[in-house]
Amino acid sequence: MSADKVRIRLEPLSVVVEVPRGEPLLSSISQLGFEFPCGGTGFCGGCKVRVLAGSVLVTEQDLSAFSPEELAHGWRLACQAHAETSIVLECVQWHMDVLTDDSGQSALKPGLRKHGLGIAIDLGTTTIAAQMLDLASGDILAVETDLNPQSAWGSDVMSRIRAALTGTDLTTIVRSKLQAIVLNLARGRELEIDEVVLVGNTVMHHLFAGLDVEPLSRAPFESALLGEQSFSPQELNWPLSSACRIRFLHCLGGFVGSDILAGIVAIGMPSADNLTALVDLGTNGEIAIGSRRGILCASTAAGPAFEAGTIRMGMRAVAGAISRVFYSNANMQATVIGDGEARGICGSGLVDAVAAGLQSGAILPSGRIANRTKIFPVCEPVVLDQADIRELQLAKAAIASGFRLLLKCLGASADDVQSIYLAGAFGNYVQIDSAIGIGLIEAPKTCIHAAGNAALRGAKALLLSKEESALPEIAHVSLAAEPNFQDEFVNCMTFPRMKHIPEAH
Amino acid sequence: MSQSRELYDAVLNGNAKKAHEATQAALEAGFAPMTLITESMVPAMDEVGRLFEAEEYFVPELLLAGRAMRSAMELLRPLLATAGEKMSVKVIIGTVKGDLHDIGKNIVASMLEGSGFEVVDLGSDVAPERFVAAVEEYKPQFVCMSALLTVTIPAMKTTIDALNAAGLRTRVKVLVGGAPVTPRYAREIGADGYSESASGAVTLVRRMVAIA
């Protein structure tokens, strides 16, 4: 980067643009899909951003739009700002709806009743979802969602590990964010909180607890400190009653953490007679398959394609994103969020579009775009290029090969699996037909269900149950160390051959 | 005609069984083993590399072509040895310590082998001392290292340092690659070359052989 250029990174999408120093953000970040609803006049506030790194001067419009406290926290109107230094901005308009879970005690497995208040927190790599419950009734009293503030140091767990290893204190950063969330939930009832239960992957677990992440930075990616981490409010400097117990539940192995443990509980796998599966489709895909007789779990690096992260015209599921694509009567039909003009495509739209392309014959089972242009038009002006489809092939192969290998380790076949639950935001919105169509999930449609935020639901169940219920053994499998992994991964890269839909006339 | 069209097509289409059969048939028809490599397999792997660059081929096609090439090499290698013919340039290759991601490394190894170089594949998670021992044992001209994780690329530097400490650094050219590796990083750690693609690695080795 030359001296007269600065770099702007926009979170939570982690998109980056380099611009000449001093350039107005109005002209430089709209090309990344950032919107200025009132055209940049400084009135609507729809372009508000928070400066996470670097600095942005306060303007007159900022003084009228924000309180002194908000300004001190870095809030600015993007339309008035100039890029004088390299900056990282959190974009409010890109905040996705964080998936929570509205099931209270009645929907959860009834445990022995407790008293007082409890908080369940799903600490995700990208998002945080937290709920306060009445431990006696199981009622949800308050909900808070937020972005994980560590996102400023990268969107995936590997970049967090690297930041932590190079001296960034990600522990204090996440603990103070969670303290704010807990206080927002409690709203004056802090001293009534008896218990806080946190779930998350192994990296979130280690960073929250202040454990060394170095063992997670190299093969075989196994930390010796996977156990439950328990804290007093004093240790965390949280203003709660000294009797309150704060527990980050134990990890399952490798990168698979207590969010998957909670998900396993939420879908009832520990008491299932037949094989049941949980698939969490995120940047780090996680898979668990098992029954009351025993459970295996694994993680697999799917990359950000399911969030449309590496897709050229990819975007979050916000206004202007193609979220669904159908193929009928030899035509592609697309649904655009907000019904306006299409600006890009989100993860669920991507899977739909490729499934539709396979049906129409425009995309071959090898993944190659059939025509010579290497461009697959989805909905004017949104297209997929060959590299986009390759990204999806890699991501779906990571999941499908992981699933096949876990089945092999269990000595089972795909037919033995009675139910497959798809967890996480993507799993909630993807069309199951399309997931089957691209070979992401290899099972009959009737077996596949969306599970919502299973991690939060399971965390609540574990919070409400008074005694630790006996779980079957949950063993972690390191896929990369499995001798067949390479072959299976490559085998899963191609798409299934589709029956062409007869054209209706 | 010095090319076996059947062998060329079998490698290009990634058909290991046909490659084996075509090699057998060509040998019976009197083709010299080295001719089959230089006139049929090398051009086929070149075309595979070109199709990958042109986004026609993807990882599965590359690995299938590599498999087809190896099934032909199984027949040819013993014949080359008895004929006293040697492949002039030897390359050792592996992913660095801590890194188990070897698909990219396998593709580079196949492409190099298919381009007529002798390849010693050390596998994945190769410690610096194993690289050093392999350089002493095989006496290669090139050492290729791959890393896919930002957290494992420092092991490239550790390996180069180990080659230096063992006094072997000047005997080999060190080439590096992998998603997080940049030309700048390659320069910083004192590597002799960097490539962002498998076919680029072949071009790089060919060019450096021509210079050396």
XYZ file of C-alpha atoms in Angstrom:
717
model
C 0.000 0.000 0.000
C 1.511 3.336 -0.980
C 1.792 6.153 1.534
C -1.020 8.244 0.063
C -3.535 5.413 0.322
C -5.499 4.229 3.313
C -7.433 1.038 3.902
C -11.061 0.905 5.009
C -12.447 -2.328 6.419
C -16.170 -2.696 6.990
C -17.476 -5.103 9.603
C -19.253 -7.478 10.039
C -18.666 -8.396 6.378
C -14.901 -7.770 6.611
C -14.808 -6.206 3.157
C -11.842 -3.978 2.431
C -11.226 -1.107 0.046
C -8.125 1.002 -0.475
C -8.709 4.656 -1.248
C -6.655 7.832 -1.545
C -6.075 9.431 1.860
C -8.712 12.021 2.712
C -11.370 10.615 0.375
C -14.982 10.985 1.577
C -16.503 7.671 2.695
C -19.587 8.653 0.711
C -17.732 7.978 -2.523
C -15.498 5.149 -1.358
C -17.688 2.660 0.496
C -20.900 2.707 -1.536
C -19.070 0.499 -4.059
C -18.941 -2.131 -1.308
C -22.716 -2.150 -1.032
C -22.906 0.267 1.896
C -26.021 2.408 1.609
C -26.613 6.091 2.279
C -30.412 6.156 2.611
C -30.796 9.943 2.423
C -28.086 10.364 -0.158
C -25.458 11.600 2.250
C -27.030 14.754 3.611
C -26.418 13.835 7.241
C -30.059 13.812 8.318
C -31.350 10.259 8.382
C -28.676 8.548 10.473
C -29.079 5.387 8.383
C -25.377 5.299 7.635
C -24.195 5.326 11.214
C -20.998 3.444 11.876
C -18.752 2.847 14.847
C -15.009 3.302 14.534
C -13.356 0.107 15.807
C -9.799 0.990 14.815
C -8.156 4.149 13.485
C -9.821 7.511 13.942
C -12.454 9.631 12.222
C -12.877 13.329 13.027
C -16.150 14.438 14.620
C -18.192 16.673 12.292
C -20.968 19.169 13.034
C -23.587 16.669 11.887
C -22.084 14.086 14.239
C -22.508 16.531 17.142
C -26.228 16.801 16.472
C -26.726 13.114 15.670
C -24.925 11.586 18.649
C -24.566 12.127 22.406
C -21.087 12.960 23.743
C -20.962 9.429 25.154
C -21.801 7.886 21.759
C -19.167 10.055 20.092
C -16.639 8.894 22.668
C -17.547 5.308 21.759
C -16.675 6.053 18.150
C -20.112 6.554 16.606
C -20.065 8.642 13.414
C -22.204 9.308 10.340
C -20.370 7.674 7.452
C -21.756 10.177 4.941
C -19.867 13.036 6.621
C -16.615 11.188 7.272
C -13.309 11.210 5.453
C -10.684 8.494 5.485
C -7.665 10.281 6.939
C -6.153 7.078 8.355
C -6.724 3.380 7.807
C -9.918 2.512 9.660
C -12.145 -0.379 10.664
C -15.850 0.451 10.860
C -18.754 -1.493 12.292
C -21.747 -0.949 9.988
C -25.087 -0.992 11.778
C -27.020 -1.459 8.520
C -25.237 -4.755 7.996
C -26.105 -6.191 11.385
C -27.879 -9.368 10.616
C -30.819 -10.418 12.656
C -29.094 -12.537 15.235
C -30.944 -15.774 15.628
C -32.217 -16.268 19.183
C -34.579 -18.852 20.519
C -37.987 -18.197 22.022
C -38.546 -21.511 23.727
C -39.078 -21.182 27.465
C -39.265 -23.883 30.110
C -42.384 -25.531 28.709
C -40.630 -26.332 25.461
C -37.432 -27.370 27.186
C -36.881 -30.640 28.940
C -38.457 -30.167 32.360
C -35.774 -30.357 35.001
C -35.963 -29.841 38.715
C -37.019 -26.304 39.452
C -34.550 -23.750 40.699
C -35.023 -20.218 42.011
C -33.820 -16.777 41.038
C -32.603 -15.601 37.659
C -30.245 -17.171 35.191
C -28.601 -16.091 31.967
C -27.756 -18.274 28.956
C -25.259 -16.916 26.425
C -24.326 -18.288 22.999
C -20.944 -16.693 22.315
C -20.536 -17.136 18.581
C -17.492 -16.211 16.511
C -19.596 -13.587 14.715
C -22.633 -12.957 16.904
C -23.681 -13.131 20.517
C -27.192 -14.134 21.632
C -28.149 -13.989 25.308
C -31.328 -14.450 27.299
C -32.269 -13.954 30.942
C -34.640 -16.521 32.393
C -36.689 -16.930 35.523
C -35.172 -20.153 36.805
C -38.366 -21.169 38.628
C -40.808 -20.723 35.737
C -38.415 -20.956 32.786
C -39.881 -17.761 31.331
C -37.671 -15.604 29.138
C -37.447 -12.160 30.772
C -35.042 -10.377 28.421
C -33.091 -10.916 25.210
C -29.898 -9.250 24.001
C -28.020 -9.788 20.752
C -24.838 -8.200 19.532
C -21.812 -8.689 17.343
C -18.759 -10.308 18.814
C -16.399 -7.313 19.249
C -13.469 -9.581 18.364
C -14.730 -9.431 14.748
C -12.508 -6.397 14.253
C -9.586 -8.861 14.383
C -10.948 -11.121 11.637
C -14.069 -13.098 10.916
C -12.789 -16.635 11.474
C -11.300 -18.401 14.485
C -7.843 -18.696 12.919
C -7.426 -14.942 12.607
C -8.555 -14.544 16.250
C -5.927 -17.072 17.300
C -3.302 -15.170 15.357
C -4.368 -11.853 16.929
C -4.215 -13.388 20.402
C -0.793 -14.910 19.737
C 0.560 -11.582 18.553
C -0.421 -9.859 21.761
C -3.993 -8.587 21.330
C -5.986 -8.953 24.530
C -9.151 -10.485 23.081
C -10.105 -11.771 26.548
C -10.709 -8.333 28.065
C -12.477 -7.217 24.884
C -15.042 -10.022 24.965
C -15.465 -10.023 28.742
C -16.335 -6.338 28.830
C -18.816 -6.744 25.944
C -20.471 -9.637 27.781
C -20.524 -7.611 31.004
C -22.461 -4.899 29.145
C -24.861 -7.504 27.744
C -25.432 -9.036 31.195
C -26.128 -5.601 32.698
C -28.543 -4.780 29.863
C -30.386 -8.028 30.496
C -30.526 -7.537 34.265
C -31.612 -3.879 34.280
C -31.185 -3.428 38.017
C -31.796 -7.055 39.020
C -28.074 -7.916 38.954
C -28.032 -9.275 42.500
C -30.840 -11.757 41.760
C -28.782 -13.553 39.107
C -27.728 -16.951 40.423
C -26.127 -18.465 37.412
C -24.676 -17.567 34.003
C -24.057 -20.338 31.466
C -21.957 -19.657 28.361
C -21.507 -21.871 25.317
C -19.237 -21.416 22.308
C -16.552 -23.086 20.220
C -13.148 -23.984 21.663
C -11.522 -20.729 20.565
C -14.308 -18.642 22.143
C -14.003 -20.794 25.289
C -10.235 -20.277 25.524
C -10.351 -16.561 24.756
C -13.121 -15.920 27.282
C -11.314 -17.899 29.965
C -7.936 -16.326 29.172
C -6.353 -19.688 28.258
C -3.401 -20.018 25.884
C -4.660 -20.606 22.312
C -1.217 -21.633 21.004
C -2.082 -25.394 20.970
C -5.036 -24.535 18.681
C -2.740 -22.853 16.154
C -1.063 -25.989 14.795
C -1.741 -29.644 14.056
C -3.191 -31.641 15.724
C -5.243 -28.641 16.974
C -5.872 -30.162 20.388
C -5.799 -28.157 23.594
C -5.349 -29.934 26.911
C -7.662 -27.446 28.631
C -11.095 -28.352 27.278
C -12.899 -28.559 30.609
C -15.632 -26.339 32.005
C -14.273 -22.977 33.158
C -15.976 -21.498 36.168
C -15.645 -17.949 37.477
C -16.846 -15.770 40.310
C -18.184 -12.302 39.393
C -15.158 -10.810 41.183
C -12.752 -12.604 38.880
C -14.464 -11.131 35.821
C -15.119 -7.797 37.486
C -18.844 -8.185 36.783
C -21.106 -6.406 39.328
C -23.175 -9.478 40.231
C -23.869 -11.167 43.553
C -20.795 -12.960 44.906
C -22.874 -16.156 45.117
C -23.458 -16.156 41.352
C -21.707 -18.895 39.383
C -20.472 -18.123 35.856
C -19.692 -21.227 33.828
C -18.340 -21.648 30.306
C -19.312 -25.235 29.507
C -16.736 -27.799 28.407
C -15.526 -28.303 24.850
C -15.927 -31.570 22.960
C -12.517 -31.664 21.238
C -10.563 -29.885 18.514
C -12.509 -26.750 17.631
C -15.846 -28.298 18.592
C -17.107 -26.570 21.690
C -20.008 -26.386 24.083
C -22.258 -24.707 21.486
C -22.397 -28.085 19.764
C -22.799 -29.830 23.131
C -25.790 -27.540 23.758
C -27.107 -28.198 20.242
C -26.859 -31.940 20.807
C -28.930 -31.530 23.985
C -31.431 -29.225 22.252
C -32.301 -31.686 19.495
C -32.598 -34.591 21.930
C -29.718 -36.635 20.515
C -28.648 -37.991 23.946
C -31.974 -39.830 24.330
C -32.556 -40.751 20.664
C -32.907 -44.444 19.835
C -31.891 -43.962 16.208
C -29.001 -42.037 14.713
C -29.629 -38.294 14.714
C -27.378 -35.615 13.245
C -26.684 -31.960 13.925
C -25.008 -29.886 11.217
C -23.992 -26.330 12.047
C -23.251 -24.534 8.791
C -20.916 -21.670 9.482
C -17.382 -20.640 8.587
C -16.327 -23.550 10.725
C -18.832 -26.269 9.887
C -19.543 -28.605 12.766
C -21.165 -32.008 12.586
C -22.361 -34.358 15.326
C -23.973 -37.736 14.668
C -25.121 -40.209 17.298
C -27.795 -41.567 19.597
C -28.172 -42.517 23.253
C -25.524 -45.182 22.619
C -22.794 -42.672 21.780
C -22.039 -39.582 19.721
C -19.215 -38.536 17.386
C -18.483 -34.949 16.432
C -16.088 -33.157 14.105
C -15.365 -29.745 12.684
C -14.582 -28.977 9.084
C -13.290 -25.784 7.508
C -16.126 -24.800 5.177
C -14.940 -21.212 4.696
C -17.282 -18.251 4.361
C -19.135 -19.310 1.162
C -22.376 -20.173 2.988
C -22.422 -16.579 4.194
C -21.612 -15.529 0.606
C -18.344 -14.184 2.042
C -16.023 -15.062 -0.832
C -18.638 -14.729 -3.563
C -17.940 -11.845 -5.940
C -21.471 -10.418 -5.733
C -22.127 -11.985 -2.343
C -23.754 -10.026 0.490
C -25.521 -10.574 3.780
C -29.232 -11.333 3.794
C -30.261 -7.662 3.793
C -32.333 -5.500 1.411
C -31.249 -6.041 -2.184
C -29.951 -9.576 -1.670
C -31.301 -12.421 -3.775
C -32.486 -14.865 -1.145
C -34.304 -17.456 -3.251
C -34.037 -18.719 -6.822
C -36.410 -21.091 -8.614
C -36.134 -22.737 -11.965
C -39.446 -23.239 -13.704
C -40.672 -23.123 -17.280
C -37.071 -22.829 -18.449
C -36.736 -19.572 -16.534
C -34.787 -18.445 -13.522
C -36.948 -16.606 -11.036
C -35.405 -14.805 -8.120
C -36.782 -13.343 -4.896
C -35.048 -10.184 -3.728
C -35.199 -9.143 -0.064
C -37.180 -5.879 0.146
C -38.563 -6.405 -3.390
C -36.252 -3.762 -4.834
C -33.597 -4.178 -7.477
C -31.164 -7.046 -6.873
C -27.721 -5.875 -5.720
C -26.145 -9.160 -4.735
C -26.772 -12.661 -3.505
C -26.778 -14.110 0.020
C -25.871 -17.638 1.115
C -29.316 -19.195 0.734
C -29.724 -17.540 -2.692
C -26.344 -18.886 -3.773
C -27.262 -22.479 -2.931
C -30.645 -22.039 -4.668
C -29.056 -20.493 -7.754
C -26.527 -23.273 -8.196
C -29.201 -25.934 -7.622
C -31.333 -24.194 -10.273
C -28.347 -24.009 -12.628
C -27.760 -27.742 -12.230
C -31.424 -28.370 -13.010
C -31.394 -26.214 -16.114
C -28.106 -27.672 -17.318
C -26.382 -24.267 -17.239
C -24.019 -25.671 -14.597
C -22.504 -29.100 -15.175
C -22.040 -31.661 -12.371
C -18.290 -30.955 -12.547
C -19.136 -27.399 -11.481
C -18.193 -25.905 -14.819
C -20.483 -23.278 -16.278
C -21.670 -24.862 -19.513
C -21.443 -21.852 -21.778
C -18.161 -20.318 -22.835
C -18.683 -17.004 -21.049
C -18.022 -18.563 -17.601
C -20.813 -16.365 -16.320
C -24.072 -17.707 -14.912
C -26.764 -15.009 -14.873
C -29.061 -15.253 -11.836
C -31.175 -12.109 -11.939
C -30.173 -8.909 -13.703
C -27.593 -7.539 -12.835
C -26.484 -10.304 -10.469
C -24.361 -13.100 -11.896
C -22.192 -15.903 -10.565
C -18.817 -16.498 -12.134
C -16.849 -19.721 -12.302
C -14.769 -18.919 -9.188
C -17.976 -18.372 -7.155
C -19.178 -21.857 -8.011
C -15.765 -23.299 -7.143
C -15.996 -21.655 -3.693
C -19.351 -23.303 -3.092
C -17.973 -26.663 -4.264
C -15.183 -26.454 -1.672
C -17.562 -25.448 1.113
C -20.143 -28.118 0.419
C -17.440 -30.758 -0.021
C -16.078 -29.893 3.438
C -19.475 -30.548 5.025
C -20.524 -33.549 2.934
C -17.160 -35.327 3.301
C -17.188 -34.697 7.063
C -20.649 -36.211 7.290
C -19.634 -39.269 5.250
C -16.506 -39.843 7.344
C -18.354 -39.590 10.664
C -20.869 -42.143 9.386
C -17.974 -44.399 8.395
C -16.440 -44.022 11.876
C -19.795 -45.033 13.364
C -19.977 -48.015 11.032
C -23.283 -46.674 9.753
C -24.697 -45.699 6.381
C -26.698 -42.647 5.362
C -29.914 -44.708 5.503
C -29.424 -45.270 9.237
C -29.791 -41.570 10.046
C -33.344 -40.808 11.095
C -33.171 -37.015 11.408
C -30.735 -34.303 10.406
C -31.025 -30.905 12.092
C -29.484 -27.855 10.426
C -28.381 -25.286 12.995
C -27.272 -21.690 12.657
C -28.618 -18.813 10.605
C -27.745 -20.344 7.231
C -29.275 -23.674 8.217
C -32.437 -21.820 9.114
C -32.851 -20.069 5.778
C -31.425 -22.475 3.191
C -33.985 -24.269 1.039
C -33.725 -27.937 1.913
C -34.427 -29.003 -1.695
C -31.498 -26.908 -2.866
C -29.184 -28.166 -0.106
C -29.961 -31.676 -1.336
C -29.674 -30.539 -4.965
C -26.064 -29.414 -4.615
C -25.142 -32.439 -2.476
C -24.531 -30.417 0.689
C -26.758 -32.825 2.608
C -27.122 -36.354 1.305
C -30.440 -37.535 2.729
C -34.141 -37.634 1.884
C -35.936 -34.328 2.363
C -38.292 -35.669 5.029
C -35.326 -36.329 7.365
C -34.023 -32.768 7.306
C -35.186 -30.061 9.704
C -34.105 -26.504 10.528
C -33.081 -26.296 14.192
C -32.799 -22.512 14.668
C -30.384 -21.394 17.369
C -29.965 -24.841 18.872
C -26.917 -23.701 20.875
C -28.899 -21.102 22.808
C -31.842 -23.481 23.287
C -29.514 -26.161 24.634
C -27.703 -23.673 26.868
C -31.055 -22.754 28.403
C -31.932 -26.415 28.935
C -28.589 -26.952 30.661
C -29.107 -23.795 32.747
C -32.555 -24.899 33.883
C -31.750 -28.501 34.724
C -30.700 -28.712 38.338
C -28.601 -31.834 38.115
C -26.091 -32.637 35.431
C -27.996 -35.150 33.358
C -25.934 -38.131 32.268
C -24.940 -37.756 28.609
C -23.730 -40.537 26.356
C -20.032 -40.422 25.506
C -19.293 -37.708 22.945
C -16.025 -38.334 21.100
C -14.260 -35.924 18.778
C -12.883 -37.095 15.433
C -10.075 -35.141 13.781
C -11.119 -35.307 10.127
C -7.822 -34.040 8.725
C -6.036 -36.964 10.400
C -8.428 -39.535 8.892
C -6.608 -41.349 6.085
C -9.606 -41.157 3.728
C -10.313 -37.490 4.248
C -8.509 -36.181 1.138
C -10.158 -38.688 -1.183
C -13.593 -38.168 0.311
C -13.202 -34.378 0.216
C -12.299 -34.445 -3.472
C -15.068 -36.963 -4.221
C -17.595 -34.591 -2.645
C -16.511 -31.596 -4.729
C -18.602 -32.530 -7.736
C -22.346 -31.928 -7.756
C -24.923 -34.724 -7.929
C -26.372 -35.398 -11.361
C -29.855 -33.920 -11.497
C -32.943 -35.030 -13.228
C -33.803 -32.271 -15.618
C -37.199 -30.876 -14.789
C -39.509 -31.413 -17.750
C -40.542 -28.074 -19.106
C -44.191 -27.326 -18.463
C -46.122 -25.990 -21.415
C 4.432 -39.976 -34.554
C 6.232 -39.908 -31.257
C 3.138 -39.245 -29.177
C 0.727 -41.832 -27.842
C -2.579 -40.090 -28.326
C -4.303 -42.658 -26.083
C -1.944 -41.941 -23.197
C -2.258 -38.195 -23.717
C -6.072 -38.417 -23.668
C -6.145 -40.778 -20.696
C -4.046 -38.391 -18.570
C -6.008 -35.364 -19.750
C -9.318 -37.057 -18.916
C -8.027 -38.421 -15.617
C -8.655 -42.055 -16.498
C -6.080 -44.092 -14.531
C -7.126 -47.447 -15.964
C -6.887 -46.247 -19.562
C -3.555 -44.525 -18.862
C -2.158 -47.805 -17.597
C -3.471 -49.708 -20.623
C -2.297 -47.068 -23.096
C 1.192 -47.125 -21.571
C 1.301 -50.902 -21.813
C 0.154 -50.808 -25.426
C 2.617 -48.043 -26.352
C 5.529 -49.940 -24.793
C 4.553 -53.058 -26.753
C 4.399 -50.936 -29.905
C 8.000 -49.935 -29.310
C 7.759 -46.493 -27.691
C 10.739 -45.624 -25.489
C 9.738 -44.953 -21.861
C 11.355 -41.501 -21.769
C 9.608 -40.578 -25.025
C 6.249 -41.455 -23.496
C 6.985 -39.091 -20.633
C 8.275 -36.188 -22.687
C 5.973 -36.493 -25.717
C 2.690 -37.687 -24.162
C 2.539 -37.132 -20.420
C 4.292 -33.781 -20.147
C 2.092 -32.184 -22.846
C -1.017 -33.734 -21.238
C -0.147 -32.301 -17.797
C 0.636 -28.950 -19.426
C -2.836 -28.983 -20.960
C -4.355 -29.963 -17.576
C -2.596 -26.964 -16.028
C -3.835 -24.708 -18.811
C -7.431 -25.910 -18.378
C -7.178 -25.292 -14.629
C -5.919 -21.753 -15.218
C -8.766 -21.237 -17.702
C -11.244 -22.381 -14.994
C -12.354 -25.342 -17.109
C -10.847 -27.840 -14.672
C -11.086 -27.863 -10.889
C -9.387 -29.769 -8.070
C -11.076 -33.148 -8.762
C -9.965 -33.105 -12.431
C -6.407 -32.154 -11.417
C -6.148 -34.947 -8.887
C -7.647 -37.484 -11.318
C -5.128 -36.450 -13.974
C -2.374 -36.836 -11.363
C -3.638 -40.321 -10.512
C -3.713 -41.292 -14.205
C -0.199 -39.975 -14.622
C 1.040 -41.985 -11.639
C -0.554 -45.201 -12.924
C 1.462 -44.760 -16.138
C 4.610 -43.905 -14.167
C 4.318 -47.163 -12.216
C 4.996 -49.018 -15.468
C 7.654 -46.625 -16.702
C 9.724 -46.039 -13.557
C 11.317 -49.531 -13.355
C 12.097 -49.416 -17.085
C 13.810 -46.038 -16.726
C 15.871 -47.378 -13.830
C 17.080 -50.457 -15.743
C 17.827 -48.379 -18.831
C 19.991 -46.185 -16.595
C 18.012 -43.163 -17.637
C 17.697 -40.565 -14.930
C 15.368 -37.710 -14.579
C 17.751 -34.822 -14.320
C 16.053 -32.698 -11.702
C 14.955 -33.854 -8.264
C 12.427 -32.035 -6.080
C 11.438 -32.735 -2.481
C 8.089 -31.412 -1.360
C 5.970 -31.317 1.792
C 3.590 -29.234 3.868
C 5.316 -27.577 6.807
C 5.182 -28.626 10.439
C 1.749 -28.214 11.945
C -0.077 -28.132 8.610
C -2.131 -31.110 7.475
C -3.635 -29.497 4.382
C -1.995 -31.331 1.526
C -4.377 -31.179 -1.430
C -2.549 -28.204 -2.934
C 0.830 -29.821 -2.276
C -0.385 -33.062 -3.908
C -1.433 -31.168 -7.016
C 1.933 -29.423 -7.261
C 3.689 -32.778 -6.771
C 1.610 -34.390 -9.551
C 2.175 -31.516 -11.926
C 5.935 -31.544 -11.291
C 6.109 -35.294 -11.712
C 3.984 -35.094 -14.831
C 6.368 -32.486 -16.163
C 9.263 -34.919 -16.008
C 10.842 -34.028 -12.670
C 11.640 -36.623 -10.028
C 9.511 -35.833 -6.995
C 10.072 -37.066 -3.448
C 6.888 -36.350 -1.529
C 7.545 -36.070 2.219
C 3.823 -35.781 2.962
C 2.228 -33.370 5.404
C 3.228 -31.946 8.802
C 6.925 -32.228 7.877
C 9.252 -30.992 10.631
C 12.317 -28.864 9.670
C 14.663 -31.686 10.681
C 12.857 -34.055 8.277
C 13.346 -31.564 5.426
C 17.027 -31.337 6.378
C 17.415 -35.132 6.531
C 15.669 -35.504 3.151
C 17.984 -32.966 1.521
C 20.969 -34.937 2.832
C 19.505 -38.245 1.696
C 18.059 -37.409 -1.743
C 20.317 -34.493 -2.717
C 17.557 -32.630 -4.568
C 17.967 -29.389 -6.481
C 14.673 -28.029 -5.144
C 12.832 -27.972 -1.814
C 9.137 -27.041 -2.097
C 7.144 -26.104 0.998
C 3.420 -25.499 1.321
C 1.317 -24.006 4.121
C -2.396 -23.269 4.125
C -2.803 -21.633 7.518
C -1.618 -18.210 8.579
C -0.591 -19.787 11.876
C 1.654 -22.393 10.242
C 3.569 -20.302 7.682
C 6.231 -19.276 10.241
C 7.379 -22.930 10.004
C 8.644 -22.080 6.485
C 11.158 -19.722 8.004
C 12.104 -22.249 10.694
C 12.768 -24.802 7.941
C 14.940 -22.403 5.925
C 16.839 -21.552 9.130
C 17.362 -25.272 9.757
C 18.737 -25.744 6.209
C 21.098 -22.832 6.849
C 22.226 -24.246 10.173
C 22.923 -27.611 8.536
C 24.994 -25.890 5.856
C 22.664 -27.156 3.101
C 20.911 -23.946 2.146
C 23.190 -23.080 -0.793
C 22.815 -26.570 -2.296
C 19.079 -26.230 -2.933
C 16.578 -23.736 -4.266
C 13.694 -23.243 -1.845
C 10.242 -22.607 -3.331
C 7.169 -21.773 -1.248
C 3.429 -21.587 -1.855
C -0.015 -21.885 -0.269
C -2.988 -19.580 0.187
C -1.637 -17.271 2.933
C 1.891 -17.029 1.438
C 2.747 -13.853 -0.477
C 5.718 -13.039 -2.747
C 6.777 -10.524 -0.122
C 6.733 -13.093 2.659
C 8.716 -15.453 0.432
C 11.385 -12.762 0.002
C 11.406 -11.904 3.702
C 12.163 -15.446 4.788
C 14.814 -15.846 2.116
C 13.029 -18.288 -0.210
C 14.277 -18.465 -3.802
C 10.852 -18.490 -5.381
C 7.098 -18.310 -4.902
C 4.164 -19.423 -6.992
C 0.474 -18.886 -6.446
C -0.575 -21.847 -8.585
C 0.486 -25.401 -9.353
C 1.202 -24.746 -13.019
C 3.073 -21.605 -11.953
C 5.274 -23.817 -9.769
C 6.104 -25.977 -12.800
C 6.994 -22.890 -14.855
C 9.108 -21.607 -11.969
C 11.082 -24.861 -11.657
C 11.554 -25.054 -15.435
C 12.788 -21.464 -15.550
C 15.187 -21.944 -12.653
C 16.524 -25.161 -14.190
C 17.178 -23.279 -17.426
C 19.067 -20.573 -15.537
C 21.031 -22.893 -13.292
